[in-house]
Amino acid sequence: MLTIAGSDSGGGAGIQADLKTMLALGVHGMSVIAAVTAQNSVGVQGYWELPPEAVRAQLDSVLGDIGAEAVKTGMLASPRLVTLVAEVLAGVNAPVVVDPVGVSKHGDPLLAPEAVDVVKTRLLPVATVVTPNLWEVEQLTSVKVEDEDGLRPAAEAMLELGPAWVLVKGGHLPGPPVDLLTDGTREFRFRAERHDNRHTHGTGCTLASAIASHLALGEDVPGAVGKAKQYVTGAIAHGFPLGAGIGPVDHAWRWR
């Protein structure tokens, strides 16, 4: 399975979280690094996108020789990198999970404002599943979700941008977290216990990678999302303090 995303020097999110998730779920992880962040438990101190030719070379190298049973995208930083990745993925015969990363857990921007339209017009139409949180839904569609009743209109607005499935993550709503998955016809709601744990760095990356991992293993989309939700819920429950801020989820919780 291939992740195309940014590197998190603190190890809790991004490429590092993706590869840990893949290993935990039994798939071989490969990576194309689109950007490098200076990042720790208290925030993102800076990021540097890689040149398009470096990203293209990584994609050609991995896909030309090994191939991928599923692909996950995360932080792509700029319009030119979003465009490049979308062009390549349009020719890949594998499910694509798009995590439309806009900001970090700490509120630091990870996507240039001018790249938002490119994500909408180029990347989302090639997505098998897109996994926005409520802030990303608003960024991409201008739909603001205030409660669980707002999840369906948000998902419908996301579907209009072209993905096959949308998983709107409702973790930032009050009460027990609920996520809504739909392809416009079928609808599934995934509920979980809310754990009293602030160490949740990397949850979005981890969930998207877990979905892609289960798709690579042959699950259908609802089945992959259900298993990924169980894995992430356990990882959040076992999240641990690291540094002075928001610690990571525990990707290896099932092994301990």
PDB file of C-alpha atoms in Angstrom:
ATOM      1  CA  MET A   1       0.000   0.000   0.000  1.00  0.00           C
ATOM      2  CA  LEU A   2       1.236   3.475  -0.869  1.00  0.00           C
ATOM      3  CA  THR A   3       0.956   6.701   1.101  1.00  0.00           C
ATOM      4  CA  ILE A   4       1.594  10.075  -0.544  1.00  0.00           C
ATOM      5  CA  ALA A   5       1.919  12.626   2.221  1.00  0.00           C
ATOM      6  CA  GLY A   6       4.160  14.791   4.372  1.00  0.00           C
ATOM      7  CA  SER A   7       6.777  13.678   6.851  1.00  0.00           C
ATOM      8  CA  ASP A   8       6.103  14.412  10.537  1.00  0.00           C
ATOM      9  CA  SER A   9       9.399  14.755  12.386  1.00  0.00           C
ATOM     10  CA  GLY A  10       7.588  14.082  15.672  1.00  0.00           C
ATOM     11  CA  GLY A  11       6.426  10.690  14.416  1.00  0.00           C
ATOM     12  CA  GLY A  12       2.751  11.017  15.347  1.00  0.00           C
ATOM     13  CA  ALA A  13       1.121  11.907  12.045  1.00  0.00           C
ATOM     14  CA  GLY A  14       1.877  12.014   8.325  1.00  0.00           C
ATOM     15  CA  ILE A  15       4.053   9.428   6.616  1.00  0.00           C
ATOM     16  CA  GLN A  16       5.220   8.052   9.956  1.00  0.00           C
ATOM     17  CA  ALA A  17       1.674   7.413  11.214  1.00  0.00           C
ATOM     18  CA  ASP A  18       0.708   5.924   7.866  1.00  0.00           C
ATOM     19  CA  LEU A  19       3.553   3.410   7.837  1.00  0.00           C
ATOM     20  CA  LYS A  20       2.951   2.417  11.469  1.00  0.00           C
ATOM     21  CA  THR A  21      -0.735   1.850  10.703  1.00  0.00           C
ATOM     22  CA  MET A  22       0.033  -0.279   7.665  1.00  0.00           C
ATOM     23  CA  LEU A  23       2.449  -2.441   9.640  1.00  0.00           C
ATOM     24  CA  ALA A  24      -0.061  -2.852  12.480  1.00  0.00           C
ATOM     25  CA  LEU A  25      -2.764  -3.957  10.018  1.00  0.00           C
ATOM     26  CA  GLY A  26      -0.600  -6.403   8.102  1.00  0.00           C
ATOM     27  CA  VAL A  27       0.134  -4.662   4.805  1.00  0.00           C
ATOM     28  CA  HIS A  28       3.458  -3.610   3.282  1.00  0.00           C
ATOM     29  CA  GLY A  29       3.780   0.172   3.436  1.00  0.00           C
ATOM     30  CA  MET A  30       5.458   2.316   0.789  1.00  0.00           C
ATOM     31  CA  SER A  31       5.791   6.092   0.771  1.00  0.00           C
ATOM     32  CA  VAL A  32       6.059   9.086  -1.514  1.00  0.00           C
ATOM     33  CA  ILE A  33       7.091  12.114   0.523  1.00  0.00           C
ATOM     34  CA  ALA A  34       5.502  15.323  -0.754  1.00  0.00           C
ATOM     35  CA  ALA A  35       6.672  17.653   2.011  1.00  0.00           C
ATOM     36  CA  VAL A  36       8.860  17.707   5.088  1.00  0.00           C
ATOM     37  CA  THR A  37       7.609  19.290   8.302  1.00  0.00           C
ATOM     38  CA  ALA A  38       9.417  20.465  11.397  1.00  0.00           C
ATOM     39  CA  GLN A  39       6.812  19.318  13.890  1.00  0.00           C
ATOM     40  CA  ASN A  40       6.467  18.160  17.480  1.00  0.00           C
ATOM     41  CA  SER A  41       3.795  17.780  20.152  1.00  0.00           C
ATOM     42  CA  VAL A  42       3.182  21.532  20.447  1.00  0.00           C
ATOM     43  CA  GLY A  43       2.836  22.469  16.779  1.00  0.00           C
ATOM     44  CA  VAL A  44       4.280  22.749  13.290  1.00  0.00           C
ATOM     45  CA  GLN A  45       7.283  25.039  13.178  1.00  0.00           C
ATOM     46  CA  GLY A  46       7.617  24.945   9.395  1.00  0.00           C
ATOM     47  CA  TYR A  47       7.214  22.869   6.241  1.00  0.00           C
ATOM     48  CA  TRP A  48       8.973  22.579   2.915  1.00  0.00           C
ATOM     49  CA  GLU A  49       7.376  20.967  -0.094  1.00  0.00           C
ATOM     50  CA  LEU A  50       9.524  18.773  -2.301  1.00  0.00           C
ATOM     51  CA  PRO A  51      10.101  19.745  -5.950  1.00  0.00           C
ATOM     52  CA  PRO A  52       7.535  18.215  -8.321  1.00  0.00           C
ATOM     53  CA  GLU A  53      10.255  16.265 -10.098  1.00  0.00           C
ATOM     54  CA  ALA A  54      11.196  14.584  -6.796  1.00  0.00           C
ATOM     55  CA  VAL A  55       7.583  13.611  -6.107  1.00  0.00           C
ATOM     56  CA  ARG A  56       7.122  12.396  -9.687  1.00  0.00           C
ATOM     57  CA  ALA A  57      10.303  10.313  -9.473  1.00  0.00           C
ATOM     58  CA  GLN A  58       9.116   8.632  -6.263  1.00  0.00           C
ATOM     59  CA  LEU A  59       5.716   7.872  -7.812  1.00  0.00           C
ATOM     60  CA  ASP A  60       7.247   6.474 -10.996  1.00  0.00           C
ATOM     61  CA  SER A  61       9.726   4.399  -9.018  1.00  0.00           C
ATOM     62  CA  VAL A  62       7.192   2.731  -6.742  1.00  0.00           C
ATOM     63  CA  LEU A  63       4.260   2.378  -9.125  1.00  0.00           C
ATOM     64  CA  GLY A  64       6.424   1.398 -12.103  1.00  0.00           C
ATOM     65  CA  ASP A  65       8.047  -1.522 -10.310  1.00  0.00           C
ATOM     66  CA  ILE A  66       5.966  -2.605  -7.313  1.00  0.00           C
ATOM     67  CA  GLY A  67       2.501  -1.192  -7.876  1.00  0.00           C
ATOM     68  CA  ALA A  68      -0.080  -0.669  -5.131  1.00  0.00           C
ATOM     69  CA  GLU A  69      -3.231  -2.434  -3.946  1.00  0.00           C
ATOM     70  CA  ALA A  70      -4.449   0.861  -2.444  1.00  0.00           C
ATOM     71  CA  VAL A  71      -3.264   4.464  -2.189  1.00  0.00           C
ATOM     72  CA  LYS A  72      -3.735   7.049   0.547  1.00  0.00           C
ATOM     73  CA  THR A  73      -3.021  10.768   0.143  1.00  0.00           C
ATOM     74  CA  GLY A  74      -2.407  13.211   2.972  1.00  0.00           C
ATOM     75  CA  MET A  75      -0.559  16.529   3.080  1.00  0.00           C
ATOM     76  CA  LEU A  76       0.154  17.673  -0.492  1.00  0.00           C
ATOM     77  CA  ALA A  77       0.924  21.314   0.378  1.00  0.00           C
ATOM     78  CA  SER A  78       0.660  23.158  -2.953  1.00  0.00           C
ATOM     79  CA  PRO A  79      -1.414  23.401  -6.154  1.00  0.00           C
ATOM     80  CA  ARG A  80       1.343  21.941  -8.319  1.00  0.00           C
ATOM     81  CA  LEU A  81       1.794  18.894  -6.085  1.00  0.00           C
ATOM     82  CA  VAL A  82      -1.961  18.294  -5.826  1.00  0.00           C
ATOM     83  CA  THR A  83      -2.203  18.506  -9.629  1.00  0.00           C
ATOM     84  CA  LEU A  84       0.719  16.133 -10.157  1.00  0.00           C
ATOM     85  CA  VAL A  85      -0.591  13.533  -7.725  1.00  0.00           C
ATOM     86  CA  ALA A  86      -4.123  13.725  -9.151  1.00  0.00           C
ATOM     87  CA  GLU A  87      -2.803  13.202 -12.683  1.00  0.00           C
ATOM     88  CA  VAL A  88      -0.864  10.109 -11.663  1.00  0.00           C
ATOM     89  CA  LEU A  89      -3.664   8.613  -9.567  1.00  0.00           C
ATOM     90  CA  ALA A  90      -6.154   9.021 -12.403  1.00  0.00           C
ATOM     91  CA  GLY A  91      -4.188   6.277 -14.157  1.00  0.00           C
ATOM     92  CA  VAL A  92      -3.849   3.934 -11.175  1.00  0.00           C
ATOM     93  CA  ASN A  93      -6.171   0.934 -10.990  1.00  0.00           C
ATOM     94  CA  ALA A  94      -6.482   0.811  -7.198  1.00  0.00           C
ATOM     95  CA  PRO A  95      -8.733   2.373  -4.569  1.00  0.00           C
ATOM     96  CA  VAL A  96      -7.654   5.861  -3.488  1.00  0.00           C
ATOM     97  CA  VAL A  97      -8.362   7.241  -0.018  1.00  0.00           C
ATOM     98  CA  VAL A  98      -7.997  11.027   0.161  1.00  0.00           C
ATOM     99  CA  ASP A  99      -7.462  12.686   3.520  1.00  0.00           C
ATOM    100  CA  PRO A 100      -7.920  16.356   2.503  1.00  0.00           C
ATOM    101  CA  VAL A 101      -5.402  17.694   5.005  1.00  0.00           C
ATOM    102  CA  GLY A 102      -5.836  21.417   5.563  1.00  0.00           C
ATOM    103  CA  VAL A 103      -4.468  22.079   9.035  1.00  0.00           C
ATOM    104  CA  SER A 104      -2.601  20.192  11.741  1.00  0.00           C
ATOM    105  CA  LYS A 105      -4.116  19.066  15.040  1.00  0.00           C
ATOM    106  CA  HIS A 106      -2.704  22.292  16.509  1.00  0.00           C
ATOM    107  CA  GLY A 107      -4.374  24.514  13.881  1.00  0.00           C
ATOM    108  CA  ASP A 108      -1.246  25.109  11.788  1.00  0.00           C
ATOM    109  CA  PRO A 109      -1.940  25.374   8.044  1.00  0.00           C
ATOM    110  CA  LEU A 110      -0.601  22.504   5.894  1.00  0.00           C
ATOM    111  CA  LEU A 111      -2.254  23.390   2.575  1.00  0.00           C
ATOM    112  CA  ALA A 112      -1.705  26.601   0.671  1.00  0.00           C
ATOM    113  CA  PRO A 113      -5.013  28.525   0.320  1.00  0.00           C
ATOM    114  CA  GLU A 114      -4.654  28.567  -3.453  1.00  0.00           C
ATOM    115  CA  ALA A 115      -4.479  24.746  -3.450  1.00  0.00           C
ATOM    116  CA  VAL A 116      -8.012  24.278  -2.080  1.00  0.00           C
ATOM    117  CA  ASP A 117      -9.679  24.692  -5.482  1.00  0.00           C
ATOM    118  CA  VAL A 118      -7.231  22.215  -7.029  1.00  0.00           C
ATOM    119  CA  VAL A 119      -8.089  19.637  -4.377  1.00  0.00           C
ATOM    120  CA  LYS A 120     -11.785  20.149  -5.194  1.00  0.00           C
ATOM    121  CA  THR A 121     -11.475  20.018  -8.977  1.00  0.00           C
ATOM    122  CA  ARG A 122      -8.614  17.578  -9.537  1.00  0.00           C
ATOM    123  CA  LEU A 123      -8.025  15.319  -6.533  1.00  0.00           C
ATOM    124  CA  LEU A 124     -11.492  14.572  -5.145  1.00  0.00           C
ATOM    125  CA  PRO A 125     -12.832  13.262  -8.483  1.00  0.00           C
ATOM    126  CA  VAL A 126     -10.242  10.439  -8.401  1.00  0.00           C
ATOM    127  CA  ALA A 127     -11.038   9.472  -4.789  1.00  0.00           C
ATOM    128  CA  THR A 128     -12.682   6.203  -3.874  1.00  0.00           C
ATOM    129  CA  VAL A 129     -13.191   7.582  -0.357  1.00  0.00           C
ATOM    130  CA  VAL A 130     -12.582  11.089   0.988  1.00  0.00           C
ATOM    131  CA  THR A 131     -12.320  11.509   4.765  1.00  0.00           C
ATOM    132  CA  PRO A 132     -12.846  15.172   5.751  1.00  0.00           C
ATOM    133  CA  ASN A 133     -13.267  16.398   9.297  1.00  0.00           C
ATOM    134  CA  LEU A 134     -15.811  19.143   9.929  1.00  0.00           C
ATOM    135  CA  TRP A 135     -13.329  21.965   9.386  1.00  0.00           C
ATOM    136  CA  GLU A 136     -12.229  20.443   6.062  1.00  0.00           C
ATOM    137  CA  VAL A 137     -15.876  20.053   4.987  1.00  0.00           C
ATOM    138  CA  GLU A 138     -16.385  23.752   5.593  1.00  0.00           C
ATOM    139  CA  GLN A 139     -13.144  24.638   3.809  1.00  0.00           C
ATOM    140  CA  LEU A 140     -14.130  22.606   0.740  1.00  0.00           C
ATOM    141  CA  THR A 141     -17.906  23.209   0.555  1.00  0.00           C
ATOM    142  CA  SER A 142     -18.719  26.159   2.859  1.00  0.00           C
ATOM    143  CA  VAL A 143     -21.157  23.852   4.694  1.00  0.00           C
ATOM    144  CA  LYS A 144     -20.867  24.255   8.469  1.00  0.00           C
ATOM    145  CA  VAL A 145     -21.947  21.279  10.594  1.00  0.00           C
ATOM    146  CA  GLU A 146     -23.387  22.138  14.006  1.00  0.00           C
ATOM    147  CA  ASP A 147     -24.817  18.754  15.058  1.00  0.00           C
ATOM    148  CA  GLU A 148     -25.339  15.191  13.862  1.00  0.00           C
ATOM    149  CA  ASP A 149     -28.263  16.241  11.664  1.00  0.00           C
ATOM    150  CA  GLY A 150     -25.826  18.307   9.629  1.00  0.00           C
ATOM    151  CA  LEU A 151     -23.637  15.356   8.660  1.00  0.00           C
ATOM    152  CA  ARG A 152     -25.822  14.224   5.750  1.00  0.00           C
ATOM    153  CA  PRO A 153     -26.029  17.644   4.011  1.00  0.00           C
ATOM    154  CA  ALA A 154     -22.263  17.962   4.461  1.00  0.00           C
ATOM    155  CA  ALA A 155     -21.688  14.567   2.877  1.00  0.00           C
ATOM    156  CA  GLU A 156     -23.982  15.429  -0.039  1.00  0.00           C
ATOM    157  CA  ALA A 157     -22.038  18.629  -0.661  1.00  0.00           C
ATOM    158  CA  MET A 158     -18.793  16.648  -0.652  1.00  0.00           C
ATOM    159  CA  LEU A 159     -20.208  14.051  -3.062  1.00  0.00           C
ATOM    160  CA  GLU A 160     -20.932  16.823  -5.547  1.00  0.00           C
ATOM    161  CA  LEU A 161     -17.157  17.291  -5.841  1.00  0.00           C
ATOM    162  CA  GLY A 162     -16.781  13.845  -7.381  1.00  0.00           C
ATOM    163  CA  PRO A 163     -15.581  11.161  -4.930  1.00  0.00           C
ATOM    164  CA  ALA A 164     -17.313   7.768  -4.934  1.00  0.00           C
ATOM    165  CA  TRP A 165     -17.738   7.723  -1.142  1.00  0.00           C
ATOM    166  CA  VAL A 166     -17.545  10.365   1.585  1.00  0.00           C
ATOM    167  CA  LEU A 167     -16.795   9.726   5.245  1.00  0.00           C
ATOM    168  CA  VAL A 168     -17.619  12.866   7.231  1.00  0.00           C
ATOM    169  CA  LYS A 169     -15.882  12.631  10.591  1.00  0.00           C
ATOM    170  CA  GLY A 170     -17.990  13.997  13.425  1.00  0.00           C
ATOM    171  CA  GLY A 171     -15.452  13.686  16.213  1.00  0.00           C
ATOM    172  CA  HIS A 172     -15.498  17.414  16.896  1.00  0.00           C
ATOM    173  CA  LEU A 173     -19.231  17.450  17.646  1.00  0.00           C
ATOM    174  CA  PRO A 174     -20.397  17.236  21.262  1.00  0.00           C
ATOM    175  CA  GLY A 175     -21.405  13.848  22.582  1.00  0.00           C
ATOM    176  CA  PRO A 176     -20.262  10.386  21.451  1.00  0.00           C
ATOM    177  CA  PRO A 177     -18.327  10.625  18.170  1.00  0.00           C
ATOM    178  CA  VAL A 178     -20.222   9.578  15.053  1.00  0.00           C
ATOM    179  CA  ASP A 179     -18.958   9.408  11.476  1.00  0.00           C
ATOM    180  CA  LEU A 180     -21.244   9.268   8.441  1.00  0.00           C
ATOM    181  CA  LEU A 181     -20.309   7.242   5.351  1.00  0.00           C
ATOM    182  CA  THR A 182     -22.318   7.484   2.135  1.00  0.00           C
ATOM    183  CA  ASP A 183     -22.075   7.022  -1.620  1.00  0.00           C
ATOM    184  CA  GLY A 184     -25.272   9.022  -2.109  1.00  0.00           C
ATOM    185  CA  THR A 185     -27.471   5.930  -2.000  1.00  0.00           C
ATOM    186  CA  ARG A 186     -26.295   3.855   0.942  1.00  0.00           C
ATOM    187  CA  GLU A 187     -25.622   5.398   4.342  1.00  0.00           C
ATOM    188  CA  PHE A 188     -23.726   4.039   7.319  1.00  0.00           C
ATOM    189  CA  ARG A 189     -23.090   5.651  10.710  1.00  0.00           C
ATOM    190  CA  PHE A 190     -20.168   4.581  12.827  1.00  0.00           C
ATOM    191  CA  ARG A 191     -20.370   5.354  16.517  1.00  0.00           C
ATOM    192  CA  ALA A 192     -17.764   4.914  19.199  1.00  0.00           C
ATOM    193  CA  GLU A 193     -17.103   5.714  22.818  1.00  0.00           C
ATOM    194  CA  ARG A 194     -15.466   9.092  23.438  1.00  0.00           C
ATOM    195  CA  HIS A 195     -12.288   8.529  25.415  1.00  0.00           C
ATOM    196  CA  ASP A 196     -11.085  11.101  27.919  1.00  0.00           C
ATOM    197  CA  ASN A 197      -7.703  11.432  26.249  1.00  0.00           C
ATOM    198  CA  ARG A 198      -6.239  14.541  24.638  1.00  0.00           C
ATOM    199  CA  HIS A 199      -3.378  12.625  23.018  1.00  0.00           C
ATOM    200  CA  THR A 200      -4.937  12.364  19.577  1.00  0.00           C
ATOM    201  CA  HIS A 201      -2.175  13.586  17.260  1.00  0.00           C
ATOM    202  CA  GLY A 202      -2.367  11.715  13.950  1.00  0.00           C
ATOM    203  CA  THR A 203      -5.939  10.434  14.140  1.00  0.00           C
ATOM    204  CA  GLY A 204      -6.920  11.619  10.660  1.00  0.00           C
ATOM    205  CA  CYS A 205      -3.821  10.173   9.005  1.00  0.00           C
ATOM    206  CA  THR A 206      -4.244   6.941  10.926  1.00  0.00           C
ATOM    207  CA  LEU A 207      -7.917   6.514  10.018  1.00  0.00           C
ATOM    208  CA  ALA A 208      -7.370   7.136   6.311  1.00  0.00           C
ATOM    209  CA  SER A 209      -4.410   4.754   6.237  1.00  0.00           C
ATOM    210  CA  ALA A 210      -6.389   2.112   8.097  1.00  0.00           C
ATOM    211  CA  ILE A 211      -9.228   2.388   5.575  1.00  0.00           C
ATOM    212  CA  ALA A 212      -6.791   2.068   2.671  1.00  0.00           C
ATOM    213  CA  SER A 213      -5.061  -0.882   4.349  1.00  0.00           C
ATOM    214  CA  HIS A 214      -8.330  -2.785   4.695  1.00  0.00           C
ATOM    215  CA  LEU A 215      -9.254  -1.942   1.093  1.00  0.00           C
ATOM    216  CA  ALA A 216      -5.884  -3.374   0.032  1.00  0.00           C
ATOM    217  CA  LEU A 217      -6.749  -6.537   1.974  1.00  0.00           C
ATOM    218  CA  GLY A 218      -9.977  -6.920  -0.005  1.00  0.00           C
ATOM    219  CA  GLU A 219     -12.666  -5.323   2.151  1.00  0.00           C
ATOM    220  CA  ASP A 220     -15.427  -3.276   0.544  1.00  0.00           C
ATOM    221  CA  VAL A 221     -15.678   0.383   1.552  1.00  0.00           C
ATOM    222  CA  PRO A 222     -18.190   0.028   4.417  1.00  0.00           C
ATOM    223  CA  GLY A 223     -16.286  -2.966   5.787  1.00  0.00           C
ATOM    224  CA  ALA A 224     -12.951  -1.164   5.547  1.00  0.00           C
ATOM    225  CA  VAL A 225     -14.304   1.918   7.303  1.00  0.00           C
ATOM    226  CA  GLY A 226     -15.862  -0.157  10.083  1.00  0.00           C
ATOM    227  CA  LYS A 227     -12.623  -2.013  10.805  1.00  0.00           C
ATOM    228  CA  ALA A 228     -10.585   1.182  10.539  1.00  0.00           C
ATOM    229  CA  LYS A 229     -12.898   2.927  13.010  1.00  0.00           C
ATOM    230  CA  GLN A 230     -12.387   0.111  15.532  1.00  0.00           C
ATOM    231  CA  TYR A 231      -8.618   0.315  15.135  1.00  0.00           C
ATOM    232  CA  VAL A 232      -8.490   4.095  15.502  1.00  0.00           C
ATOM    233  CA  THR A 233     -10.792   4.090  18.520  1.00  0.00           C
ATOM    234  CA  GLY A 234      -8.420   1.710  20.286  1.00  0.00           C
ATOM    235  CA  ALA A 235      -5.393   3.753  19.227  1.00  0.00           C
ATOM    236  CA  ILE A 236      -6.982   6.894  20.711  1.00  0.00           C
ATOM    237  CA  ALA A 237      -7.832   5.084  23.944  1.00  0.00           C
ATOM    238  CA  HIS A 238      -4.160   4.133  24.282  1.00  0.00           C
ATOM    239  CA  GLY A 239      -2.762   7.512  23.202  1.00  0.00           C
ATOM    240  CA  PHE A 240       0.088   8.629  25.391  1.00  0.00           C
ATOM    241  CA  PRO A 241       1.872  11.822  26.510  1.00  0.00           C
ATOM    242  CA  LEU A 242       4.936  12.681  24.481  1.00  0.00           C
ATOM    243  CA  GLY A 243       6.553  16.095  24.732  1.00  0.00           C
ATOM    244  CA  ALA A 244       4.784  19.096  26.237  1.00  0.00           C
ATOM    245  CA  GLY A 245       1.671  19.174  24.029  1.00  0.00           C
ATOM    246  CA  ILE A 246      -0.658  16.745  22.254  1.00  0.00           C
ATOM    247  CA  GLY A 247       0.805  13.246  22.203  1.00  0.00           C
ATOM    248  CA  PRO A 248       0.239  10.591  19.529  1.00  0.00           C
ATOM    249  CA  VAL A 249      -2.248   7.764  19.321  1.00  0.00           C
ATOM    250  CA  ASP A 250      -0.775   4.312  19.916  1.00  0.00           C
ATOM    251  CA  HIS A 251      -0.536   2.559  16.572  1.00  0.00           C
ATOM    252  CA  ALA A 252       0.730  -0.624  18.229  1.00  0.00           C
ATOM    253  CA  TRP A 253      -2.015  -0.897  20.849  1.00  0.00           C
ATOM    254  CA  ARG A 254      -3.156  -4.331  19.704  1.00  0.00           C
ATOM    255  CA  TRP A 255       0.338  -5.744  20.214  1.00  0.00           C
ATOM    256  CA  ARG A 256       0.700  -4.581  23.803  1.00  0.00           C
TER     257      ARG A 256
END
